[in-house]
mmCIF file of N, CA, C and O in Angstrom:
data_model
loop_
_atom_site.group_PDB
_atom_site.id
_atom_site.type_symbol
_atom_site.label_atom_id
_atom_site.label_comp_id
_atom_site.label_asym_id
_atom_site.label_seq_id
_atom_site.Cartn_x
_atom_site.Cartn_y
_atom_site.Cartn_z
ATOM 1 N N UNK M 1 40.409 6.005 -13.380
ATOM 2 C CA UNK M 1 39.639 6.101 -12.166
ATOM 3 C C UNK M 1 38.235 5.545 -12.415
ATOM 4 O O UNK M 1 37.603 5.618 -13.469
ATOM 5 N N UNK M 2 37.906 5.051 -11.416
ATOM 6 C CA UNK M 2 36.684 4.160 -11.490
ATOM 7 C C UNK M 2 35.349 4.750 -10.606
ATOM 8 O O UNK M 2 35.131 4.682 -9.397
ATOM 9 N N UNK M 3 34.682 5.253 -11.518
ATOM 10 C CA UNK M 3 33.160 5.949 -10.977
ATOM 11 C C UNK M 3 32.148 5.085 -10.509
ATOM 12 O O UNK M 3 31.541 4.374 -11.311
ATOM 13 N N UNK M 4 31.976 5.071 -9.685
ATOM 14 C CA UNK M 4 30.832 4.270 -8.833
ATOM 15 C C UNK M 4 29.816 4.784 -9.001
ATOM 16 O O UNK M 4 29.644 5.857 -8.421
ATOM 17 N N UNK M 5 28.880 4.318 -9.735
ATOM 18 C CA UNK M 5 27.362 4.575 -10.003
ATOM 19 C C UNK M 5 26.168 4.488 -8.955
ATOM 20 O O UNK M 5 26.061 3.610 -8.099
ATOM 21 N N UNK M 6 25.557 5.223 -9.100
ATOM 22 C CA UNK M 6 24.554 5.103 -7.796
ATOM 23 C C UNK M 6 23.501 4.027 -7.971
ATOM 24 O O UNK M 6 23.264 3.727 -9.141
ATOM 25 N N UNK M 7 22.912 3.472 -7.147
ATOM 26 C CA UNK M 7 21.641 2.742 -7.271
ATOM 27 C C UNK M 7 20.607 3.195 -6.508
ATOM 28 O O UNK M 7 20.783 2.914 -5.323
ATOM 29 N N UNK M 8 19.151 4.048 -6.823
ATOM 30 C CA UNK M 8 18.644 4.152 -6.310
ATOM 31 C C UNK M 8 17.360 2.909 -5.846
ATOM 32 O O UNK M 8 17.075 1.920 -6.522
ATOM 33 N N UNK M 9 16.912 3.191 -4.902
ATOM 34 C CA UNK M 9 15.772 2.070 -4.180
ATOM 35 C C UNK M 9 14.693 2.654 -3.599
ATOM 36 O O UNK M 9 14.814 3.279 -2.545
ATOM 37 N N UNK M 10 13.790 2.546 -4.082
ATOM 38 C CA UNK M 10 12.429 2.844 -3.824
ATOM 39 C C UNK M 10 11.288 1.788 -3.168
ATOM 40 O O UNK M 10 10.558 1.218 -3.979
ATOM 41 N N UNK M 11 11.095 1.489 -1.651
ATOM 42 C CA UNK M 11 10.130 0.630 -1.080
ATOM 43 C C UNK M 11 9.200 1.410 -0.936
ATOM 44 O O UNK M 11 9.287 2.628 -0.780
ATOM 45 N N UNK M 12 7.496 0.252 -1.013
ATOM 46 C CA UNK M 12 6.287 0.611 -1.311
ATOM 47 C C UNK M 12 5.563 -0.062 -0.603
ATOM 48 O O UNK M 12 5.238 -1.237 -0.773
ATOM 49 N N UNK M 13 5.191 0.837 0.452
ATOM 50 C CA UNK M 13 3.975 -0.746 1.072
ATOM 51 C C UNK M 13 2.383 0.335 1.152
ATOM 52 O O UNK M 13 2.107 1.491 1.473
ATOM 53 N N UNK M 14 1.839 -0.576 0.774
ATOM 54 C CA UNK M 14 0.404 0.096 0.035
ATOM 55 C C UNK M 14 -1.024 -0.801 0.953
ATOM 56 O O UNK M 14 -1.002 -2.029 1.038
ATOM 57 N N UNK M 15 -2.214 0.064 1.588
ATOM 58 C CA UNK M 15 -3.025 -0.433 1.701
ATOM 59 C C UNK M 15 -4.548 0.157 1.365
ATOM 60 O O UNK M 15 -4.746 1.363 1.216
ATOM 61 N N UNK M 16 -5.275 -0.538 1.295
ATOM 62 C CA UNK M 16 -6.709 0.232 0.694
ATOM 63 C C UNK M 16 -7.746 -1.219 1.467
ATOM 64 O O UNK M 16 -7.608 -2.403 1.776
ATOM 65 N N UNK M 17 -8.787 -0.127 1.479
ATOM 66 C CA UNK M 17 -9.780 -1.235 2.423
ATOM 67 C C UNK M 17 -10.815 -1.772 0.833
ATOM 68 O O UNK M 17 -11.624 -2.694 0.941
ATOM 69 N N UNK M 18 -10.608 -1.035 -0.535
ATOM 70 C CA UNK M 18 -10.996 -1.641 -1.736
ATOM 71 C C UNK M 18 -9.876 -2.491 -2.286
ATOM 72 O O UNK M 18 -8.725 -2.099 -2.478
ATOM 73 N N UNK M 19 -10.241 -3.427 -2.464
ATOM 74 C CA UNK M 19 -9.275 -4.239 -3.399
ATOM 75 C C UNK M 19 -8.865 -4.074 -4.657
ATOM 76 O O UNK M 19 -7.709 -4.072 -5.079
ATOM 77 N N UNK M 20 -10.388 -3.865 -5.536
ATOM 78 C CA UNK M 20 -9.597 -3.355 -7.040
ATOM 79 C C UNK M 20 -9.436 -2.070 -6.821
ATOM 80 O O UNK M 20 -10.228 -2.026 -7.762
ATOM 81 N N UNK M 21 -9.239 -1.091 -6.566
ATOM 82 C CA UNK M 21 -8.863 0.362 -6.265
ATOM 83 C C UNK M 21 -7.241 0.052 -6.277
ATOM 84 O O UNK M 21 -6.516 0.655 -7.069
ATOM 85 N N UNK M 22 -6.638 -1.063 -5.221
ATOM 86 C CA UNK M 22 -5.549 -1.328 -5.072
ATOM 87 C C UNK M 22 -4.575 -2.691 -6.433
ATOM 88 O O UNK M 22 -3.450 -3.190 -6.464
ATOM 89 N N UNK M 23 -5.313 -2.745 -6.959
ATOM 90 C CA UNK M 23 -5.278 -3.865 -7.919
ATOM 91 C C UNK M 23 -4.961 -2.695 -9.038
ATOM 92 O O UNK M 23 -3.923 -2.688 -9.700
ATOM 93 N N UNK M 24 -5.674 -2.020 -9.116
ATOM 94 C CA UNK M 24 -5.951 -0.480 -10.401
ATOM 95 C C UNK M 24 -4.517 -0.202 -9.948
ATOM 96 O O UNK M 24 -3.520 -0.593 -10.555
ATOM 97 N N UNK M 25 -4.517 0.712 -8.504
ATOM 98 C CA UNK M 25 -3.168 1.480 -8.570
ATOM 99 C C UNK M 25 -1.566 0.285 -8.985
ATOM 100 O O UNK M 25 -0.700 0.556 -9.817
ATOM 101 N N UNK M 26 -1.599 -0.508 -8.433
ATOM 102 C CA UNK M 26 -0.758 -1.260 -9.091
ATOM 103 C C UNK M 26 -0.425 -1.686 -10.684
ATOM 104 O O UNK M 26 0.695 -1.956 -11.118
ATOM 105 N N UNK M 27 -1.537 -1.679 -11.357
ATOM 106 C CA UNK M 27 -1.260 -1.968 -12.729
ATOM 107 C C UNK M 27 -0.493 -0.482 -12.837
ATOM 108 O O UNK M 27 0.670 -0.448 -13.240
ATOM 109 N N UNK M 28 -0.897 0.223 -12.619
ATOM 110 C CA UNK M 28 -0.510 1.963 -13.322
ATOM 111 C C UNK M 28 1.037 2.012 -12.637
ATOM 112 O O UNK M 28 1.523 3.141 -12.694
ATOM 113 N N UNK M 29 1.711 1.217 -12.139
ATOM 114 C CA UNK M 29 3.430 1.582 -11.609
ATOM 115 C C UNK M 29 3.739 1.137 -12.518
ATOM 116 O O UNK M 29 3.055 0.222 -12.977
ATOM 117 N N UNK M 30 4.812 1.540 -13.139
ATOM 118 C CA UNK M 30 5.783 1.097 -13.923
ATOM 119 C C UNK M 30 6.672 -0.175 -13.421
ATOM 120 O O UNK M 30 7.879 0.062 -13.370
ATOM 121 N N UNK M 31 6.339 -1.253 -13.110
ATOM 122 C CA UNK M 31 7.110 -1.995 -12.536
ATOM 123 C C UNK M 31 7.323 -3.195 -13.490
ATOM 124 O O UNK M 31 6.583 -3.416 -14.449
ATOM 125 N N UNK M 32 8.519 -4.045 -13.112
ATOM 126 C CA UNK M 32 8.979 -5.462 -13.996
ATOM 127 C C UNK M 32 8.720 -6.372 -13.352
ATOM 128 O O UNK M 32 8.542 -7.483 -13.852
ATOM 129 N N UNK M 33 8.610 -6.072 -11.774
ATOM 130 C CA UNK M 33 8.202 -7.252 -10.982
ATOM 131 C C UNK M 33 6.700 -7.089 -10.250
ATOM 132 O O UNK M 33 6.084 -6.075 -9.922
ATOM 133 N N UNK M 34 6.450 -8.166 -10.162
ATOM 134 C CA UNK M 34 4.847 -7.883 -9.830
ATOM 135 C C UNK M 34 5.294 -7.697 -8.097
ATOM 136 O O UNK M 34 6.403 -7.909 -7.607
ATOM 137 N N UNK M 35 3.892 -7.179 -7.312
ATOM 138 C CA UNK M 35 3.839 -6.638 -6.325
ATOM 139 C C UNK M 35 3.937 -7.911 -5.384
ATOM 140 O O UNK M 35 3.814 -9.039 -5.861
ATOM 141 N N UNK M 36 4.157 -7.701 -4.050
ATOM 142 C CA UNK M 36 4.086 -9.079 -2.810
ATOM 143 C C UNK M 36 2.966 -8.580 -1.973
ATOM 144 O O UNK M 36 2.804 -7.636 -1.200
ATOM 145 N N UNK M 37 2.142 -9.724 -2.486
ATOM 146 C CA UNK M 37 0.498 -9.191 -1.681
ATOM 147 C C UNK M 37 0.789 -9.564 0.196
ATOM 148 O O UNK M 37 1.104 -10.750 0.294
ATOM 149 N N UNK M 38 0.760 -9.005 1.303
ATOM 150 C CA UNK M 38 0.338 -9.102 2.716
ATOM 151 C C UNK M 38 -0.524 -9.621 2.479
ATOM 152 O O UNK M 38 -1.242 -9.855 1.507
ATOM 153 N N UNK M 39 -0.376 -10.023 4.444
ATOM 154 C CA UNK M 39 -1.899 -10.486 4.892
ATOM 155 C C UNK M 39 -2.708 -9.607 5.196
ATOM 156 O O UNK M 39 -2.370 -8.549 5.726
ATOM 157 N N UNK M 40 -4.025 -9.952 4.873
ATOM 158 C CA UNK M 40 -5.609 -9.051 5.325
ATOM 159 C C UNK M 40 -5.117 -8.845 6.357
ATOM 160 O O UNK M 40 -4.317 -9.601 6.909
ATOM 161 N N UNK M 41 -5.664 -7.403 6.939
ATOM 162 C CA UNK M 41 -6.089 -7.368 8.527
ATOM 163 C C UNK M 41 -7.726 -7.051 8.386
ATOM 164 O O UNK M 41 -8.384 -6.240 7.734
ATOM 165 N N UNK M 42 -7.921 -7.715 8.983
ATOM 166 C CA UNK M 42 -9.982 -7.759 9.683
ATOM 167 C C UNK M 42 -9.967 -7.334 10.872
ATOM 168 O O UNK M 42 -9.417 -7.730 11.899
ATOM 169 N N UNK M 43 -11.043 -5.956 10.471
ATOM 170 C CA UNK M 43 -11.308 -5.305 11.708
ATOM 171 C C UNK M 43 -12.635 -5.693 12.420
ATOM 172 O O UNK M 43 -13.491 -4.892 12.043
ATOM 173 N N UNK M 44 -13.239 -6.733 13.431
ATOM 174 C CA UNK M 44 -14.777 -6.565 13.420
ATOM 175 C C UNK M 44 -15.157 -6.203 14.623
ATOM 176 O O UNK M 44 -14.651 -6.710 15.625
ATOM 177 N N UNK M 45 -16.112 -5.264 14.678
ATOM 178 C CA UNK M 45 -16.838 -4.592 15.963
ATOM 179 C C UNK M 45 -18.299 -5.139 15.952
ATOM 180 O O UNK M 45 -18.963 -5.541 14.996
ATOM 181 N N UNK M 46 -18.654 -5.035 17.422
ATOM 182 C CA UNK M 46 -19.958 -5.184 17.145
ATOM 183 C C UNK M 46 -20.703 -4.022 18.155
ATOM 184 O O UNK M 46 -20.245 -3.707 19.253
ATOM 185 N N UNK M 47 -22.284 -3.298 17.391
ATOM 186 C CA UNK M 47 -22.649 -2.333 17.966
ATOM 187 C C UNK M 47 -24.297 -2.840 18.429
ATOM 188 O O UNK M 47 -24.975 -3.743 17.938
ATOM 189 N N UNK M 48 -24.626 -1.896 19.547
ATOM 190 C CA UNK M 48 -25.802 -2.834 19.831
ATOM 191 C C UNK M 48 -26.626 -2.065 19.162
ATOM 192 O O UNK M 48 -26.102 -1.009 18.808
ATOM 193 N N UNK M 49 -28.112 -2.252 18.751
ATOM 194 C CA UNK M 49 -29.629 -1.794 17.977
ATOM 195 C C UNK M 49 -29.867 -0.830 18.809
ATOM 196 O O UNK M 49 -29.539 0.246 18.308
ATOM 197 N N UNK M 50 -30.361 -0.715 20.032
ATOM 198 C CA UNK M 50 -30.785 0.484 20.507
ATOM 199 C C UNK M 50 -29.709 0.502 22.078
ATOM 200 O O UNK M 50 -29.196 -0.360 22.791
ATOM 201 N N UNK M 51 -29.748 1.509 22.063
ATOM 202 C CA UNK M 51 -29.325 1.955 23.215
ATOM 203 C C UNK M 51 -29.704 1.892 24.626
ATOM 204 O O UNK M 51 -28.975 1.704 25.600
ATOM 205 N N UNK M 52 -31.041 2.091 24.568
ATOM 206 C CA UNK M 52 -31.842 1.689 26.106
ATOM 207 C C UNK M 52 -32.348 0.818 26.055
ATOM 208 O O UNK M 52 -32.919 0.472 27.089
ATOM 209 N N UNK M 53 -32.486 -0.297 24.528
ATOM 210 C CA UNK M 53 -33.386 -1.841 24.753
ATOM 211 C C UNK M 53 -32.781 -2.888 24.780
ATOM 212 O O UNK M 53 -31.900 -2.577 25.582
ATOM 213 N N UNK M 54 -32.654 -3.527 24.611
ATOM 214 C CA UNK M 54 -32.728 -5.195 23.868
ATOM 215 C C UNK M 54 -30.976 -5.265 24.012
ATOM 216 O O UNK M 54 -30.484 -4.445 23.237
ATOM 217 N N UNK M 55 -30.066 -5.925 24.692
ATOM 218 C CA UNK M 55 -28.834 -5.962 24.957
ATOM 219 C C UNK M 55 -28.576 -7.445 24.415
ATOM 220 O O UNK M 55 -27.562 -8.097 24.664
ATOM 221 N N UNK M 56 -29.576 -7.844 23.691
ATOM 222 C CA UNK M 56 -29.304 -8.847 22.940
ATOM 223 C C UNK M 56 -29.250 -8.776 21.623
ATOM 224 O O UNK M 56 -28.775 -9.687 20.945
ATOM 225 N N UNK M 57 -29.764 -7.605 21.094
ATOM 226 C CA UNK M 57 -30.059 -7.253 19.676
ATOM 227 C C UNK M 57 -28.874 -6.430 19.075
ATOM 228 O O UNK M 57 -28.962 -5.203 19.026
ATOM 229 N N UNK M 58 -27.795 -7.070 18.629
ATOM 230 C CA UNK M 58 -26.585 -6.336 17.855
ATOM 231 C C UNK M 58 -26.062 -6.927 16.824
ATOM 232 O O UNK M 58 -26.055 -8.129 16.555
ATOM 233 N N UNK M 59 -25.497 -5.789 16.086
ATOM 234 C CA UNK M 59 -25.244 -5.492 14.160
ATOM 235 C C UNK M 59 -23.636 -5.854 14.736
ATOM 236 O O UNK M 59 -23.064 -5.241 15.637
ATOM 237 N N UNK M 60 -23.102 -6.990 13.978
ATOM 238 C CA UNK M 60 -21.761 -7.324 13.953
ATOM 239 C C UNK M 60 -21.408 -6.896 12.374
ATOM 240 O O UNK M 60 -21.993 -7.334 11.384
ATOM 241 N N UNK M 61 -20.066 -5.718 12.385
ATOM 242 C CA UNK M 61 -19.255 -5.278 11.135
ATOM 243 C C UNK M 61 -17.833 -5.850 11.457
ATOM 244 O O UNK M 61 -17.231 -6.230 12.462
ATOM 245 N N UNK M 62 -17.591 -5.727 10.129
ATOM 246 C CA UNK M 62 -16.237 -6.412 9.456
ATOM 247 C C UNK M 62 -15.323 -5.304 8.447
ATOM 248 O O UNK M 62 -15.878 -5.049 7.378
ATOM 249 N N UNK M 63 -14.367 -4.822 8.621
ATOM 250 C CA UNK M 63 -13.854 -4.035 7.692
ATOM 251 C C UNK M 63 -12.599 -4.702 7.767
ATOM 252 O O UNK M 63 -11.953 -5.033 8.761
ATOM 253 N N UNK M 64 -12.301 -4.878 6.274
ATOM 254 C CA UNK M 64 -11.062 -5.662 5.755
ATOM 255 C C UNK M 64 -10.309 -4.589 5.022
ATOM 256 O O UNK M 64 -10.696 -3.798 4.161
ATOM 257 N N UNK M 65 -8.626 -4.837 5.824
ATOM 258 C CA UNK M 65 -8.070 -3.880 4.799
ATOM 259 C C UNK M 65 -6.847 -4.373 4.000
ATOM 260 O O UNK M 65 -6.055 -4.536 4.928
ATOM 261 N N UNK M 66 -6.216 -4.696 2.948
ATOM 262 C CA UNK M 66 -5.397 -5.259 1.964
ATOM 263 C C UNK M 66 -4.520 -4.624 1.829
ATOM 264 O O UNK M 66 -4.581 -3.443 1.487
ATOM 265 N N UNK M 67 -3.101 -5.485 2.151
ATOM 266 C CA UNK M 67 -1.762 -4.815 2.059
ATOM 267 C C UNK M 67 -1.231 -5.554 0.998
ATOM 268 O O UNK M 67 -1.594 -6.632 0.527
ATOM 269 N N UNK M 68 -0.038 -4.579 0.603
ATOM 270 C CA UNK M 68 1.043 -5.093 -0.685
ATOM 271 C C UNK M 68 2.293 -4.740 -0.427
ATOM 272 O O UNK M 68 2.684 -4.508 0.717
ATOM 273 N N UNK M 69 2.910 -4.681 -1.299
ATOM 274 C CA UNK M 69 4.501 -4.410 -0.599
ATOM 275 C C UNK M 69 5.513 -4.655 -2.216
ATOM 276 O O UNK M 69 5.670 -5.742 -2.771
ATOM 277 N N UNK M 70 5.953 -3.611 -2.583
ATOM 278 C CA UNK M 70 7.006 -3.728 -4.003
ATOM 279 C C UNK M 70 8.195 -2.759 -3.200
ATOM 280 O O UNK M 70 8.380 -1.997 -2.251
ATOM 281 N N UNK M 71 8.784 -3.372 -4.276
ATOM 282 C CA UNK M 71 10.370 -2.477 -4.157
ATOM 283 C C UNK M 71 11.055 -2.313 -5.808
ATOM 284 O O UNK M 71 11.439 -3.409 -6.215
ATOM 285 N N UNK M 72 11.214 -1.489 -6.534
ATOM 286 C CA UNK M 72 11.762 -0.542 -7.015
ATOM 287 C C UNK M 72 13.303 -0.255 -7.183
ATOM 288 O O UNK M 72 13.722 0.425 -6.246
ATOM 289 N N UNK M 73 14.381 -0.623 -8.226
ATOM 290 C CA UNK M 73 15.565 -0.373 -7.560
ATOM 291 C C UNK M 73 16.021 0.059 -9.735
ATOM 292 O O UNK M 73 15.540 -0.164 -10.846
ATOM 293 N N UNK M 74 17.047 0.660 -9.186
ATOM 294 C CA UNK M 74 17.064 2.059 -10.747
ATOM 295 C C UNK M 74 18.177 2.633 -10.419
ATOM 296 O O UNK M 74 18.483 3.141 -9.341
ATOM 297 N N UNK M 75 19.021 2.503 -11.768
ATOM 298 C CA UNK M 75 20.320 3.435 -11.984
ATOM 299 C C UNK M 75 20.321 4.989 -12.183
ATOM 300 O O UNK M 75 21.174 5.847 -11.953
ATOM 301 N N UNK M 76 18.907 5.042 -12.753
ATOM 302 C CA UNK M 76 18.413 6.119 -13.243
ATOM 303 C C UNK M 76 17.435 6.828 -12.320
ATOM 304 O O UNK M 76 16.396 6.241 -12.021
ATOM 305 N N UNK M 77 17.759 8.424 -11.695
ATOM 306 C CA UNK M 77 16.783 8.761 -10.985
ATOM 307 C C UNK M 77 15.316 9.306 -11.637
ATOM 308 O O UNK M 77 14.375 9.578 -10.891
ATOM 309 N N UNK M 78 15.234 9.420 -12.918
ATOM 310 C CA UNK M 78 14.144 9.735 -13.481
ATOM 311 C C UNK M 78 12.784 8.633 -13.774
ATOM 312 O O UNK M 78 11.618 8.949 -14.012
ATOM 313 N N UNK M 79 13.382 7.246 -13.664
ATOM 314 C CA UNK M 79 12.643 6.372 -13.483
ATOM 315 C C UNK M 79 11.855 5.986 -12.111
ATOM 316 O O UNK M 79 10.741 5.462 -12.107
ATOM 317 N N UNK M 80 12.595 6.322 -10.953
ATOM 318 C CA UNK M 80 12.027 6.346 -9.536
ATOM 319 C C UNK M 80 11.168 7.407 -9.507
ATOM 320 O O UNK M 80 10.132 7.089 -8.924
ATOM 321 N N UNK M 81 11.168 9.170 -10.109
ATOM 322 C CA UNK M 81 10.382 9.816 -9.996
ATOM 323 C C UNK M 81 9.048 9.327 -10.920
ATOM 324 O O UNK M 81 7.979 9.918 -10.771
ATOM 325 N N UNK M 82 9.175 8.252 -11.849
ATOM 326 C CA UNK M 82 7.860 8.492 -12.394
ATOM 327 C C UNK M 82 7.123 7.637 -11.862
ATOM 328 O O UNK M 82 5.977 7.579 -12.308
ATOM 329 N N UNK M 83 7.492 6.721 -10.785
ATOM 330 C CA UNK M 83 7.167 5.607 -9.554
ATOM 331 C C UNK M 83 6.467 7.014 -8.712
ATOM 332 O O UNK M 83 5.241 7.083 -8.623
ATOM 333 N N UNK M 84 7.007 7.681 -8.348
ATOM 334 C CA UNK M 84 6.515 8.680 -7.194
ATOM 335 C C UNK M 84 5.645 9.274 -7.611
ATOM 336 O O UNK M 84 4.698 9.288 -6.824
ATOM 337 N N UNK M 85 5.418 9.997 -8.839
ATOM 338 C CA UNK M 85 4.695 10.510 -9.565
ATOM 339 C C UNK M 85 3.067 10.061 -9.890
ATOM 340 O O UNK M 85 2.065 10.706 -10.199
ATOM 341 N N UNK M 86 3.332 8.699 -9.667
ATOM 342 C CA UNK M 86 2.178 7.986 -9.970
ATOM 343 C C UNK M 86 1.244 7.341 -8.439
ATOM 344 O O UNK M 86 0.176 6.758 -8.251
ATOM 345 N N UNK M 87 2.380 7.855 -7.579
ATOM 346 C CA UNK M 87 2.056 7.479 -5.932
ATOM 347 C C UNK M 87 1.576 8.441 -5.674
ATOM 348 O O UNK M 87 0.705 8.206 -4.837
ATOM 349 N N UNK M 88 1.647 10.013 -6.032
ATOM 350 C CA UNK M 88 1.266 11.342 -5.509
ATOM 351 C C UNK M 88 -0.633 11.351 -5.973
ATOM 352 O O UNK M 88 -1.528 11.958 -5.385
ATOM 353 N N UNK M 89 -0.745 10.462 -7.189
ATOM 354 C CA UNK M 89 -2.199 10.623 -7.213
ATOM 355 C C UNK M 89 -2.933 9.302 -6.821
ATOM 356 O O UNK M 89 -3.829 8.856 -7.536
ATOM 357 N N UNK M 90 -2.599 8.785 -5.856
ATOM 358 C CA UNK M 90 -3.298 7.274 -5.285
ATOM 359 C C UNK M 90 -4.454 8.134 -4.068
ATOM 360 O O UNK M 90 -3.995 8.804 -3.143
ATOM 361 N N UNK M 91 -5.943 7.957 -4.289
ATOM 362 C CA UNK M 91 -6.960 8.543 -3.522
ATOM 363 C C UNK M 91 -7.336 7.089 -2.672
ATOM 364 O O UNK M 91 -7.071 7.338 -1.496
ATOM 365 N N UNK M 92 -7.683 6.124 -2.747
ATOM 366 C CA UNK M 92 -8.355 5.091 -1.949
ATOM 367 C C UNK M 92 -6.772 4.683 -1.033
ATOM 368 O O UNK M 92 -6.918 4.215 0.097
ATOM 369 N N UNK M 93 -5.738 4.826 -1.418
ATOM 370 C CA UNK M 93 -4.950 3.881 -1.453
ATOM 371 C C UNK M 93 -3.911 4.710 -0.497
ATOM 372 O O UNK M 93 -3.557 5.876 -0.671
ATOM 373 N N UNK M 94 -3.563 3.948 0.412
ATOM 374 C CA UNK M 94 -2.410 4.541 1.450
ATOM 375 C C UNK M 94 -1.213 3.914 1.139
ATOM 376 O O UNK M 94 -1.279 2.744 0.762
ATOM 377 N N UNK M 95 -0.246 4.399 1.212
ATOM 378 C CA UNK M 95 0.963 4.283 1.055
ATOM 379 C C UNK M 95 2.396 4.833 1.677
ATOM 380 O O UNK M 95 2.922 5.904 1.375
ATOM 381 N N UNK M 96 2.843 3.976 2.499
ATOM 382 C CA UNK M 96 4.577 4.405 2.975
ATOM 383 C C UNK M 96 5.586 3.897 2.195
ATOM 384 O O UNK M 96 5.827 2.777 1.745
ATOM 385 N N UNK M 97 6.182 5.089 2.127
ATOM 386 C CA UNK M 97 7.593 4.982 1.151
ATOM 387 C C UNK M 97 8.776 5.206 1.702
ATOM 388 O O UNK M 97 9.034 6.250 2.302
ATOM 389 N N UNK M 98 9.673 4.154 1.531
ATOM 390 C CA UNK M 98 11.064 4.692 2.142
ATOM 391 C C UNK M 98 11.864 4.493 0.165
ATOM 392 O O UNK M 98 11.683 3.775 -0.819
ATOM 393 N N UNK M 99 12.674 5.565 0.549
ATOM 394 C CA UNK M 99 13.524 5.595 -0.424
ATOM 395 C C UNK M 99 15.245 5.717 -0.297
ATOM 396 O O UNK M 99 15.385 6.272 0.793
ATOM 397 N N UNK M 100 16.287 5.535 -0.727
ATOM 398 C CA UNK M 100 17.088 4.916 -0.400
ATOM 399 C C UNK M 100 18.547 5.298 -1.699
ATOM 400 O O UNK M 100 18.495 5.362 -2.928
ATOM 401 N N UNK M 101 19.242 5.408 -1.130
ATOM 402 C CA UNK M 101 20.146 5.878 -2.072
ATOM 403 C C UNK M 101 21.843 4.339 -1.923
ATOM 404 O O UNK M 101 22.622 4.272 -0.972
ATOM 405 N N UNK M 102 21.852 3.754 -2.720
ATOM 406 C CA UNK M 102 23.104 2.760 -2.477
ATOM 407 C C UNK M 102 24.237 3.116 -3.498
ATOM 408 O O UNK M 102 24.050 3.340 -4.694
ATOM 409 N N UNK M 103 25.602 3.136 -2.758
ATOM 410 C CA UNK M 103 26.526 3.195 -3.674
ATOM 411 C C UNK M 103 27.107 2.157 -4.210
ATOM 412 O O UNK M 103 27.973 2.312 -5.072
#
């Protein structure tokens, strides 16, 4: 009889409005394949100087935020937990995970 082994799969899509913060958390995964960098999204607003003067006088901001995207795939479920393990302490860095079980 023939046992079918599991494959587990672990997707990662990661963003941080710091770049090396997100550059850092990536070196620290245990991974063989390097990460697939997204595109920037740029956020820019602009606010005016005073409130009751000058409707010509305004501060234009820019906030850039940096996406990535890995995937993860393991015979072994103890190797996906130490992927998760290392996702549970990411502070700058946001992250959605789908995880995935294939027979």
């Amino acid at each position: 009889m023939c046992l079918k082994q599991k494959t587990y799969i672990c997707e990662v899509w990661s963003s941080s409005t710091d770049l090396k913060s997100l550059k850092l958390w990536l070196l620290l995964l245990p991974l063989s394949r390097p990460s697939t960098a997204l595109s920037t999204k740029i956020k820019r607003f602009t606010l005016l100087r005073s409130p009751l003067g000058n409707k010509r006088s305004k501060d234009q901001f820019e906030r850039r935020e940096y996406r990535s995207y890995f995937s993860f795939k393991s015979k072994r479920p103890s190797k996906v937990l130490a992927v998760l393990e290392v996702l549970k302490y990411s502070n700058d860095v946001k992250s959605k995970i789908q995880f995935r079980i294939v027979k």
